mmCIF file of C-alpha atoms and ligand atoms in Angstrom:
data_model
loop_
_atom_site.group_PDB
_atom_site.id
_atom_site.type_symbol
_atom_site.label_atom_id
_atom_site.label_comp_id
_atom_site.label_asym_id
_atom_site.label_seq_id
_atom_site.Cartn_x
_atom_site.Cartn_y
_atom_site.Cartn_z
ATOM 1 C CA MET A 1 15.941 -19.216 5.144
ATOM 2 C CA ASN A 2 18.463 -18.774 7.870
ATOM 3 C CA ASP A 3 17.883 -19.057 11.475
ATOM 4 C CA LEU A 4 15.300 -16.347 12.645
ATOM 5 C CA ALA A 5 16.075 -13.687 15.302
ATOM 6 C CA HIS A 6 13.219 -13.694 17.932
ATOM 7 C CA TYR A 7 12.527 -9.838 16.732
ATOM 8 C CA ALA A 8 12.121 -11.124 13.600
ATOM 9 C CA VAL A 9 7.845 -11.595 11.865
ATOM 10 C CA CYS A 10 7.653 -14.995 11.403
ATOM 11 C CA GLU A 11 4.164 -16.927 10.591
ATOM 12 C CA ALA A 12 3.796 -17.769 14.428
ATOM 13 C CA ASN A 13 3.804 -13.299 15.301
ATOM 14 C CA SER A 14 1.891 -12.556 11.886
ATOM 15 C CA ARG A 15 -1.369 -11.026 12.094
ATOM 16 C CA GLY A 16 -2.235 -12.738 8.849
ATOM 17 C CA ARG A 17 -4.580 -12.286 5.879
ATOM 18 C CA GLN A 18 -7.681 -10.112 5.826
ATOM 19 C CA PHE A 19 -9.381 -12.995 3.970
ATOM 20 C CA TYR A 20 -8.796 -16.098 5.432
ATOM 21 C CA GLU A 21 -7.283 -18.627 3.292
ATOM 22 C CA ALA A 22 -5.706 -22.278 4.280
ATOM 23 C CA ALA A 23 -2.003 -22.047 4.845
ATOM 24 C CA PRO A 24 0.290 -22.858 1.406
ATOM 25 C CA GLN A 25 1.986 -25.962 0.999
ATOM 26 C CA GLY A 26 5.880 -26.532 0.147
ATOM 27 C CA ARG A 27 6.510 -22.363 0.992
ATOM 28 C CA SER A 28 5.969 -19.970 3.339
ATOM 29 C CA GLU A 29 2.890 -17.487 4.072
ATOM 30 C CA PHE A 30 5.939 -14.228 2.758
ATOM 31 C CA GLN A 31 7.047 -16.489 -0.343
ATOM 32 C CA ARG A 32 3.166 -16.830 -1.231
ATOM 33 C CA ASP A 33 2.793 -12.659 -0.603
ATOM 34 C CA ARG A 34 5.958 -12.213 -2.895
ATOM 35 C CA ASP A 35 4.826 -15.168 -5.716
ATOM 36 C CA ARG A 36 1.435 -13.080 -5.340
ATOM 37 C CA ILE A 37 3.087 -9.878 -6.592
ATOM 38 C CA ILE A 38 5.723 -11.284 -9.228
ATOM 39 C CA HIS A 39 2.786 -12.659 -10.875
ATOM 40 C CA SER A 40 0.333 -9.419 -10.990
ATOM 41 C CA GLY A 41 -0.199 -6.595 -13.914
ATOM 42 C CA ALA A 42 0.900 -4.164 -11.190
ATOM 43 C CA PHE A 43 4.409 -5.475 -11.226
ATOM 44 C CA ARG A 44 5.236 -6.234 -14.888
ATOM 45 C CA ARG A 45 3.673 -2.649 -15.701
ATOM 46 C CA LEU A 46 7.198 -1.418 -13.950
ATOM 47 C CA GLU A 47 9.309 -2.168 -16.844
ATOM 48 C CA TYR A 48 7.621 0.486 -18.487
ATOM 49 C CA LYS A 49 7.799 2.929 -15.553
ATOM 50 C CA THR A 50 10.782 5.212 -14.816
ATOM 51 C CA GLN A 51 11.992 7.210 -11.736
ATOM 52 C CA VAL A 52 14.364 9.733 -13.149
ATOM 53 C CA PHE A 53 14.423 9.238 -17.282
ATOM 54 C CA VAL A 54 11.822 7.867 -18.803
ATOM 55 C CA ASN A 55 11.660 4.579 -20.652
ATOM 56 C CA HIS A 56 12.270 5.286 -24.195
ATOM 57 C CA GLU A 57 15.635 7.578 -23.828
ATOM 58 C CA GLY A 58 17.378 4.389 -23.342
ATOM 59 C CA ASP A 59 17.829 0.854 -22.494
ATOM 60 C CA LEU A 60 20.354 0.701 -19.838
ATOM 61 C CA PHE A 61 18.937 2.628 -17.353
ATOM 62 C CA ARG A 62 16.930 2.082 -14.315
ATOM 63 C CA THR A 63 13.142 1.204 -14.671
ATOM 64 C CA ARG A 64 10.931 0.961 -11.595
ATOM 65 C CA LEU A 65 11.371 -3.214 -12.308
ATOM 66 C CA THR A 66 15.109 -3.100 -12.489
ATOM 67 C CA HIS A 67 15.066 -0.786 -9.475
ATOM 68 C CA SER A 68 12.806 -3.317 -7.279
ATOM 69 C CA ILE A 69 14.978 -6.020 -8.176
ATOM 70 C CA GLU A 70 18.145 -4.186 -6.491
ATOM 71 C CA VAL A 71 15.948 -3.058 -3.858
ATOM 72 C CA ALA A 72 15.061 -6.857 -3.359
ATOM 73 C CA GLN A 73 18.507 -7.784 -3.760
ATOM 74 C CA ILE A 74 20.410 -5.295 -0.849
ATOM 75 C CA ALA A 75 17.274 -5.862 1.609
ATOM 76 C CA ARG A 76 17.923 -9.538 1.636
ATOM 77 C CA SER A 77 21.544 -9.121 2.100
ATOM 78 C CA ILE A 78 20.962 -7.064 5.008
ATOM 79 C CA ALA A 79 18.180 -9.416 6.731
ATOM 80 C CA ARG A 80 20.197 -12.331 6.010
ATOM 81 C CA HIS A 81 22.398 -10.790 8.317
ATOM 82 C CA LEU A 82 20.538 -9.487 11.279
ATOM 83 C CA HIS A 83 18.637 -12.980 11.010
ATOM 84 C CA LEU A 84 15.689 -11.678 9.746
ATOM 85 C CA ASN A 85 12.578 -12.330 7.594
ATOM 86 C CA GLU A 86 14.093 -12.814 4.276
ATOM 87 C CA ASP A 87 10.899 -13.423 2.080
ATOM 88 C CA LEU A 88 9.048 -10.664 3.856
ATOM 89 C CA VAL A 89 12.133 -8.439 3.076
ATOM 90 C CA GLU A 90 11.658 -9.169 -0.202
ATOM 91 C CA ALA A 91 7.655 -8.984 -1.046
ATOM 92 C CA ILE A 92 8.048 -5.947 0.348
ATOM 93 C CA SER A 93 11.091 -4.694 -1.813
ATOM 94 C CA LEU A 94 9.179 -5.948 -4.771
ATOM 95 C CA ALA A 95 5.818 -4.399 -4.096
ATOM 96 C CA HIS A 96 7.169 -1.042 -2.566
ATOM 97 C CA ASP A 97 6.842 0.914 -5.886
ATOM 98 C CA LEU A 98 3.435 -0.634 -7.039
ATOM 99 C CA GLY A 99 1.763 2.282 -6.653
ATOM 100 C CA HIS A 100 4.086 5.013 -8.564
ATOM 101 C CA THR A 101 2.408 6.895 -11.982
ATOM 102 C CA PRO A 102 3.915 6.985 -15.365
ATOM 103 C CA PHE A 103 7.313 9.501 -14.965
ATOM 104 C CA GLY A 104 8.206 9.264 -11.412
ATOM 105 C CA HIS A 105 7.886 12.069 -9.013
ATOM 106 C CA ALA A 106 6.810 14.257 -11.218
ATOM 107 C CA GLY A 107 3.946 12.015 -12.436
ATOM 108 C CA GLN A 108 2.965 11.938 -8.865
ATOM 109 C CA ASP A 109 3.143 15.375 -8.461
ATOM 110 C CA ALA A 110 0.623 16.057 -11.349
ATOM 111 C CA LEU A 111 -1.702 13.915 -10.725
ATOM 112 C CA ASN A 112 -1.633 15.071 -6.707
ATOM 113 C CA GLY A 113 -2.394 18.411 -8.081
ATOM 114 C CA CYS A 114 -5.261 17.268 -10.085
ATOM 115 C CA MET A 115 -6.802 15.493 -7.187
ATOM 116 C CA LYS A 116 -6.266 18.284 -4.578
ATOM 117 C CA ASP A 117 -10.497 18.359 -4.182
ATOM 118 C CA TYR A 118 -11.061 14.529 -4.068
ATOM 119 C CA GLY A 119 -8.564 13.485 -1.307
ATOM 120 C CA GLY A 120 -5.405 14.079 -2.886
ATOM 121 C CA PHE A 121 -3.123 10.788 -4.431
ATOM 122 C CA GLU A 122 0.144 9.531 -2.425
ATOM 123 C CA HIS A 123 2.184 7.019 -4.254
ATOM 124 C CA ASN A 124 2.608 4.737 -0.765
ATOM 125 C CA LEU A 125 -1.027 4.421 -0.446
ATOM 126 C CA GLN A 126 -1.815 3.404 -4.195
ATOM 127 C CA SER A 127 1.103 0.705 -3.248
ATOM 128 C CA VAL A 128 -1.562 -0.225 -1.144
ATOM 129 C CA ARG A 129 -4.520 0.501 -2.857
ATOM 130 C CA VAL A 130 -2.922 -1.792 -5.802
ATOM 131 C CA VAL A 131 -2.627 -5.062 -3.615
ATOM 132 C CA ASP A 132 -6.204 -4.483 -1.685
ATOM 133 C CA VAL A 133 -8.152 -3.763 -4.361
ATOM 134 C CA LEU A 134 -7.055 -2.693 -7.721
ATOM 135 C CA GLU A 135 -5.730 -6.335 -8.534
ATOM 136 C CA GLU A 136 -8.143 -8.422 -9.436
ATOM 137 C CA ARG A 137 -6.917 -12.238 -9.694
ATOM 138 C CA TYR A 138 -8.650 -13.683 -7.416
ATOM 139 C CA ALA A 139 -12.385 -14.882 -7.365
ATOM 140 C CA GLN A 140 -13.403 -14.443 -3.246
ATOM 141 C CA PHE A 141 -10.826 -11.232 -2.781
ATOM 142 C CA ASP A 142 -10.244 -8.128 -4.119
ATOM 143 C CA GLY A 143 -6.680 -7.355 -4.472
ATOM 144 C CA LEU A 144 -4.194 -10.531 -3.708
ATOM 145 C CA ASN A 145 -4.774 -10.635 0.233
ATOM 146 C CA LEU A 146 -1.324 -10.319 1.383
ATOM 147 C CA CYS A 147 -0.428 -10.701 5.130
ATOM 148 C CA PHE A 148 -0.310 -7.426 7.537
ATOM 149 C CA GLU A 149 3.212 -7.082 7.572
ATOM 150 C CA THR A 150 3.585 -7.358 3.860
ATOM 151 C CA ARG A 151 0.722 -4.574 3.547
ATOM 152 C CA GLU A 152 2.619 -2.606 6.389
ATOM 153 C CA GLY A 153 6.033 -2.486 4.606
ATOM 154 C CA ILE A 154 4.048 -1.277 1.868
ATOM 155 C CA LEU A 155 2.800 1.638 3.546
ATOM 156 C CA LYS A 156 6.560 3.981 4.361
ATOM 157 C CA HIS A 157 4.328 6.883 5.016
ATOM 158 C CA CYS A 158 1.176 8.552 5.507
ATOM 159 C CA ARG A 159 -0.595 11.523 6.856
ATOM 160 C CA LEU A 160 -2.469 11.222 9.814
ATOM 161 C CA ASP A 161 -5.770 12.023 8.519
ATOM 162 C CA GLN A 162 -5.554 9.046 6.135
ATOM 163 C CA ALA A 163 -4.057 6.882 9.027
ATOM 164 C CA ALA A 164 -7.184 7.380 10.286
ATOM 165 C CA LEU A 165 -9.217 5.681 7.062
ATOM 166 C CA LEU A 166 -6.625 2.764 6.935
ATOM 167 C CA GLY A 167 -8.009 0.828 10.106
ATOM 168 C CA GLU A 168 -5.581 -1.745 11.622
ATOM 169 C CA LEU A 169 -3.053 -0.564 9.055
ATOM 170 C CA GLY A 170 -3.111 3.421 9.731
ATOM 171 C CA GLU A 171 -2.841 2.225 13.606
ATOM 172 C CA ARG A 172 0.863 2.462 14.226
ATOM 173 C CA PHE A 173 1.076 5.872 12.571
ATOM 174 C CA LEU A 174 -1.671 7.079 14.939
ATOM 175 C CA ASN A 175 0.006 5.572 17.867
ATOM 176 C CA GLY A 176 3.499 6.540 17.186
ATOM 177 C CA ARG A 177 4.918 2.748 16.744
ATOM 178 C CA SER A 178 7.623 1.597 14.353
ATOM 179 C CA PRO A 179 6.704 -1.356 11.752
ATOM 180 C CA SER A 180 8.431 -4.486 11.661
ATOM 181 C CA LEU A 181 12.406 -4.960 10.861
ATOM 182 C CA GLU A 182 12.203 -6.389 7.980
ATOM 183 C CA ALA A 183 10.012 -2.983 6.934
ATOM 184 C CA GLN A 184 12.657 -0.902 7.697
ATOM 185 C CA VAL A 185 15.147 -2.570 5.824
ATOM 186 C CA ALA A 186 13.454 -2.789 2.452
ATOM 187 C CA ASN A 187 13.010 1.102 2.882
ATOM 188 C CA LEU A 188 16.855 1.752 3.251
ATOM 189 C CA ALA A 189 17.451 -0.798 0.954
ATOM 190 C CA ASP A 190 15.161 1.283 -1.554
ATOM 191 C CA GLU A 191 17.657 4.735 -0.522
ATOM 192 C CA ILE A 192 20.921 2.758 -0.905
ATOM 193 C CA ALA A 193 19.496 1.232 -4.249
ATOM 194 C CA TYR A 194 18.482 4.491 -6.014
ATOM 195 C CA ASN A 195 20.775 6.946 -5.043
ATOM 196 C CA ASN A 196 23.820 4.728 -6.168
ATOM 197 C CA HIS A 197 21.685 3.932 -9.252
ATOM 198 C CA ASP A 198 21.318 7.128 -9.801
ATOM 199 C CA VAL A 199 24.829 7.807 -9.684
ATOM 200 C CA ASP A 200 25.658 5.062 -12.466
ATOM 201 C CA ASP A 201 22.281 6.565 -14.413
ATOM 202 C CA GLY A 202 23.217 10.215 -14.019
ATOM 203 C CA LEU A 203 26.965 9.294 -15.469
ATOM 204 C CA ARG A 204 26.022 7.179 -18.224
ATOM 205 C CA SER A 205 23.224 9.571 -19.584
ATOM 206 C CA GLY A 206 26.293 12.599 -18.963
ATOM 207 C CA LEU A 207 23.891 15.119 -16.998
ATOM 208 C CA ILE A 208 26.527 14.283 -13.998
ATOM 209 C CA THR A 209 30.407 14.098 -14.790
ATOM 210 C CA LEU A 210 32.828 12.133 -12.259
ATOM 211 C CA GLU A 211 34.922 14.971 -11.838
ATOM 212 C CA GLN A 212 31.865 16.929 -10.119
ATOM 213 C CA LEU A 213 30.765 13.719 -8.248
ATOM 214 C CA ALA A 214 34.456 13.999 -6.321
ATOM 215 C CA GLY A 215 33.184 16.942 -4.634
ATOM 216 C CA VAL A 216 30.675 14.335 -2.668
ATOM 217 C CA PRO A 217 32.750 12.511 0.224
ATOM 218 C CA LEU A 218 30.916 9.690 -0.397
ATOM 219 C CA VAL A 219 31.933 8.673 -3.781
ATOM 220 C CA ALA A 220 35.205 10.879 -3.201
ATOM 221 C CA LYS A 221 36.745 8.149 -1.299
ATOM 222 C CA HIS A 222 35.617 5.535 -2.824
ATOM 223 C CA LEU A 223 36.679 6.961 -6.477
ATOM 224 C CA GLN A 224 40.035 7.366 -4.800
ATOM 225 C CA GLN A 225 40.382 3.734 -3.534
ATOM 226 C CA VAL A 226 39.552 2.400 -6.875
ATOM 227 C CA HIS A 227 42.742 5.143 -8.879
ATOM 228 C CA GLU A 228 45.112 3.780 -6.517
ATOM 229 C CA THR A 229 43.949 0.376 -6.541
ATOM 230 C CA TYR A 230 43.922 0.385 -10.648
ATOM 231 C CA PRO A 231 46.241 3.478 -11.421
ATOM 232 C CA ASP A 232 45.381 2.588 -15.231
ATOM 233 C CA LEU A 233 41.453 2.070 -15.113
ATOM 234 C CA THR A 234 39.451 4.414 -17.066
ATOM 235 C CA GLY A 235 35.884 4.248 -18.387
ATOM 236 C CA ARG A 236 32.758 2.661 -17.120
ATOM 237 C CA ARG A 237 34.690 0.522 -15.277
ATOM 238 C CA VAL A 238 35.852 3.303 -13.231
ATOM 239 C CA VAL A 239 32.167 4.192 -12.314
ATOM 240 C CA HIS A 240 31.117 0.444 -11.480
ATOM 241 C CA GLU A 241 34.260 -0.068 -9.388
ATOM 242 C CA THR A 242 33.350 3.105 -7.466
ATOM 243 C CA VAL A 243 29.518 2.176 -7.219
ATOM 244 C CA ARG A 244 29.879 -1.337 -5.881
ATOM 245 C CA ARG A 245 32.140 0.114 -2.948
ATOM 246 C CA MET A 246 29.764 2.630 -1.896
ATOM 247 C CA ILE A 247 27.244 0.668 -1.980
ATOM 248 C CA ASN A 248 28.924 -2.174 0.024
ATOM 249 C CA THR A 249 30.610 0.837 2.523
ATOM 250 C CA LEU A 250 26.885 1.712 2.924
ATOM 251 C CA VAL A 251 25.186 -1.937 3.632
ATOM 252 C CA THR A 252 27.553 -3.044 6.144
ATOM 253 C CA ASP A 253 27.841 0.669 7.619
ATOM 254 C CA LEU A 254 23.959 -0.360 8.483
ATOM 255 C CA ILE A 255 24.406 -3.587 9.366
ATOM 256 C CA ASN A 256 26.891 -2.769 12.149
ATOM 257 C CA GLN A 257 24.498 0.050 13.216
ATOM 258 C CA SER A 258 21.376 -1.777 13.164
ATOM 259 C CA ALA A 259 22.860 -4.418 15.497
ATOM 260 C CA ALA A 260 24.252 -1.956 18.003
ATOM 261 C CA ASN A 261 20.910 -0.285 18.180
ATOM 262 C CA ILE A 262 18.787 -3.660 18.828
ATOM 263 C CA ALA A 263 21.892 -4.536 20.955
ATOM 264 C CA ALA A 264 21.363 -1.282 22.681
ATOM 265 C CA GLN A 265 17.670 -1.499 23.573
ATOM 266 C CA LYS A 266 17.790 -4.692 24.074
ATOM 267 C CA ILE A 267 15.622 -5.917 21.654
ATOM 268 C CA GLN A 268 13.978 -9.373 22.395
ATOM 269 C CA THR A 269 10.303 -9.237 20.620
ATOM 270 C CA LEU A 270 8.367 -8.126 17.715
ATOM 271 C CA ASP A 271 6.875 -5.988 20.099
ATOM 272 C CA ASP A 272 9.865 -4.691 21.485
ATOM 273 C CA VAL A 273 11.003 -3.230 17.848
ATOM 274 C CA ARG A 274 7.407 -1.955 17.475
ATOM 275 C CA ASN A 275 7.624 0.442 20.459
ATOM 276 C CA ALA A 276 10.784 0.977 19.722
ATOM 277 C CA PRO A 277 12.513 4.250 17.816
ATOM 278 C CA PRO A 278 13.434 3.113 14.202
ATOM 279 C CA LEU A 279 16.617 0.943 14.467
ATOM 280 C CA ILE A 280 17.320 0.066 11.110
ATOM 281 C CA ALA A 281 19.579 3.041 10.583
ATOM 282 C CA PHE A 282 23.559 4.149 9.134
ATOM 283 C CA SER A 283 26.000 5.391 11.560
ATOM 284 C CA ALA A 284 26.120 9.180 12.121
ATOM 285 C CA GLU A 285 28.945 9.784 9.789
ATOM 286 C CA LEU A 286 27.550 7.562 6.715
ATOM 287 C CA ASN A 287 24.091 8.961 7.024
ATOM 288 C CA HIS A 288 25.855 12.441 6.990
ATOM 289 C CA GLN A 289 27.691 11.535 3.520
ATOM 290 C CA GLN A 290 24.269 9.982 2.269
ATOM 291 C CA ARG A 291 22.780 12.831 2.733
ATOM 292 C CA GLU A 292 25.344 15.055 0.685
ATOM 293 C CA LEU A 293 24.789 12.794 -2.087
ATOM 294 C CA LYS A 294 21.475 13.074 -2.301
ATOM 295 C CA LYS A 295 21.485 16.842 -2.159
ATOM 296 C CA PHE A 296 24.298 16.540 -4.659
ATOM 297 C CA LEU A 297 21.742 14.474 -7.006
ATOM 298 C CA HIS A 298 18.644 16.831 -5.834
ATOM 299 C CA ILE A 299 20.910 20.220 -7.450
ATOM 300 C CA HIS A 300 22.716 18.445 -9.931
ATOM 301 C CA LEU A 301 20.932 15.704 -12.164
ATOM 302 C CA TYR A 302 16.820 16.093 -10.491
ATOM 303 C CA ARG A 303 16.965 19.795 -11.478
ATOM 304 C CA HIS A 304 18.777 19.321 -14.779
ATOM 305 C CA TYR A 305 16.998 21.075 -17.491
ATOM 306 C CA ARG A 306 17.347 18.306 -19.813
ATOM 307 C CA VAL A 307 15.132 16.170 -16.496
ATOM 308 C CA MET A 308 12.930 19.154 -15.974
ATOM 309 C CA ARG A 309 11.744 19.371 -19.741
ATOM 310 C CA MET A 310 10.966 15.914 -19.383
ATOM 311 C CA SER A 311 9.250 16.210 -16.281
ATOM 312 C CA ALA A 312 7.534 19.306 -17.648
ATOM 313 C CA LYS A 313 5.904 17.587 -20.622
ATOM 314 C CA ALA A 314 5.242 14.381 -18.714
ATOM 315 C CA GLN A 315 3.343 16.941 -15.793
ATOM 316 C CA ARG A 316 1.495 17.875 -19.092
ATOM 317 C CA ILE A 317 0.487 15.057 -20.004
ATOM 318 C CA ILE A 318 -0.872 13.998 -16.572
ATOM 319 C CA ARG A 319 -3.199 16.770 -15.760
ATOM 320 C CA ASP A 320 -4.675 16.746 -19.710
ATOM 321 C CA LEU A 321 -5.163 13.382 -19.398
ATOM 322 C CA PHE A 322 -6.963 13.845 -16.133
ATOM 323 C CA ALA A 323 -9.083 17.129 -17.227
ATOM 324 C CA VAL A 324 -10.769 15.200 -20.102
ATOM 325 C CA PHE A 325 -11.717 11.933 -18.567
ATOM 326 C CA MET A 326 -12.937 14.001 -15.654
ATOM 327 C CA ALA A 327 -14.794 16.409 -18.659
ATOM 328 C CA ASP A 328 -16.197 13.656 -20.752
ATOM 329 C CA GLY A 329 -16.144 10.068 -18.422
ATOM 330 C CA ARG A 330 -17.469 8.679 -21.873
ATOM 331 C CA LEU A 331 -13.921 9.016 -23.592
ATOM 332 C CA LEU A 332 -12.347 5.910 -20.601
ATOM 333 C CA PRO A 333 -12.247 2.480 -22.471
ATOM 334 C CA PHE A 334 -14.125 0.797 -19.739
ATOM 335 C CA GLN A 335 -17.542 2.181 -17.848
ATOM 336 C CA SER A 336 -18.214 1.586 -14.300
ATOM 337 C CA PRO A 337 -21.031 2.627 -12.035
ATOM 338 C CA GLU A 338 -18.317 4.620 -9.829
ATOM 339 C CA THR A 339 -17.918 7.489 -11.942
ATOM 340 C CA GLN A 340 -21.503 9.323 -11.423
ATOM 341 C CA THR A 341 -20.352 11.557 -9.371
ATOM 342 C CA ASP A 342 -17.231 13.450 -9.505
ATOM 343 C CA ALA A 343 -15.178 12.142 -6.433
ATOM 344 C CA GLY A 344 -16.203 8.697 -8.015
ATOM 345 C CA ARG A 345 -14.596 9.478 -11.507
ATOM 346 C CA ALA A 346 -11.865 11.103 -9.806
ATOM 347 C CA ARG A 347 -10.749 8.408 -8.366
ATOM 348 C CA VAL A 348 -11.467 5.999 -10.894
ATOM 349 C CA VAL A 349 -9.532 8.223 -13.193
ATOM 350 C CA ALA A 350 -6.548 8.275 -10.554
ATOM 351 C CA ASP A 351 -6.225 4.793 -10.888
ATOM 352 C CA TYR A 352 -6.244 4.625 -14.726
ATOM 353 C CA ILE A 353 -3.699 7.117 -15.058
ATOM 354 C CA ALA A 354 -1.515 5.829 -12.022
ATOM 355 C CA GLY A 355 -1.688 2.367 -13.765
ATOM 356 C CA MET A 356 -0.255 3.442 -17.111
ATOM 357 C CA THR A 357 3.318 3.006 -18.231
ATOM 358 C CA ASP A 358 5.753 6.252 -19.564
ATOM 359 C CA ARG A 359 4.799 4.989 -23.105
ATOM 360 C CA TYR A 360 0.668 3.707 -22.518
ATOM 361 C CA ALA A 361 0.464 7.343 -21.256
ATOM 362 C CA ILE A 362 2.463 8.897 -24.062
ATOM 363 C CA ARG A 363 0.018 6.618 -26.634
ATOM 364 C CA GLU A 364 -3.193 7.577 -25.181
ATOM 365 C CA HIS A 365 -2.703 11.245 -24.842
ATOM 366 C CA LYS A 366 -1.608 11.282 -28.855
ATOM 367 C CA ARG A 367 -4.692 8.711 -29.220
ATOM 368 C CA ILE A 368 -7.149 12.149 -27.580
ATOM 369 C CA PHE A 369 -5.271 14.871 -29.003
ATOM 370 C CA ALA A 370 -3.614 14.304 -32.031
ATOM 371 C CA VAL A 371 -5.561 14.742 -34.818
ATOM 372 C CA GLU A 372 -3.247 13.099 -37.758
ATOM 373 C CA GLU A 373 -4.645 9.899 -39.302
ATOM 374 C CA ASP A 374 -2.519 7.256 -37.233
ATOM 375 C CA SER A 375 -3.126 8.775 -34.216
ATOM 376 C CA ILE A 376 -6.944 7.298 -33.393
HETATM 377 MG MG1 MG B 401 11.819 2.873 -4.465
#
């Protein structure tokens, strides 16, 4: 690890774990967190969960697993430049999507709708629930018993009524304080990763075209550079050369602007970070360009009729599963004492559905609703 800045998170200023454990041998506390995340069941399931394209649509599209690895890679580069804790940003990045439902945001919206009378469903809170409660790997505690700073980084945002129920983890939302710079880096690395890989996947799927994207300033600038440098280049290499330049520009801008913010606010300690407004940020110009790209993707990719059709199917699957398990808890493949009350059963069902991969949800739906001979 590189030299840490005084305002970076380190073991000495960490608020530690909920349950006492002896210090790890030969690795840092945050490396241990990362290792626990990688060994978790929820992490392995990310391989078959998607954000935009459903898992079976093609082998080349990002899954939540490859997305999380890309986020970790981008976040580590930024952290290294800013002398922040690389192990911590890696742990947060790898865990940030653990609570996502199958079928991306369509799945989360459907499950949130199903849960509206029972406290709702929110993927960020669910990610914390996975690492604090749902993983069953240790004899002495539920969850993974991660360090406070890792859990804080996973909980990117949170409603105030929910924050009030979360103890020390919710405090910063109630007090209007900022999370560590490592948490802020992981958050923005997530944005850089998905905006750019959605351009790549969107083009590969044929749902958007380079001609359309040439109207987006961030893309246009880099596409032009590629055409000027390699006038004869065509096909996929044009896309990859453009996307890698975009990522590089965004990462470099983020590092420079964030370093300037840290200097301007005279940040010396982790406490200074928590008392300051968010410091990890793009410059105004790149922030604007990044938003334009996001807007483009919303209109042309996320709301493309083929994506909308898949989302509608996904939502129907989630609603059907939720309704059938709520109506008769005996259909669940496991029984738990909490299913005796409606609210208890709703949370158990939500946890079960949220933990499903895309293909597991499709198969489970078929097992319950299809009547063909081979579906039971
Ligand atoms: Mg993400």
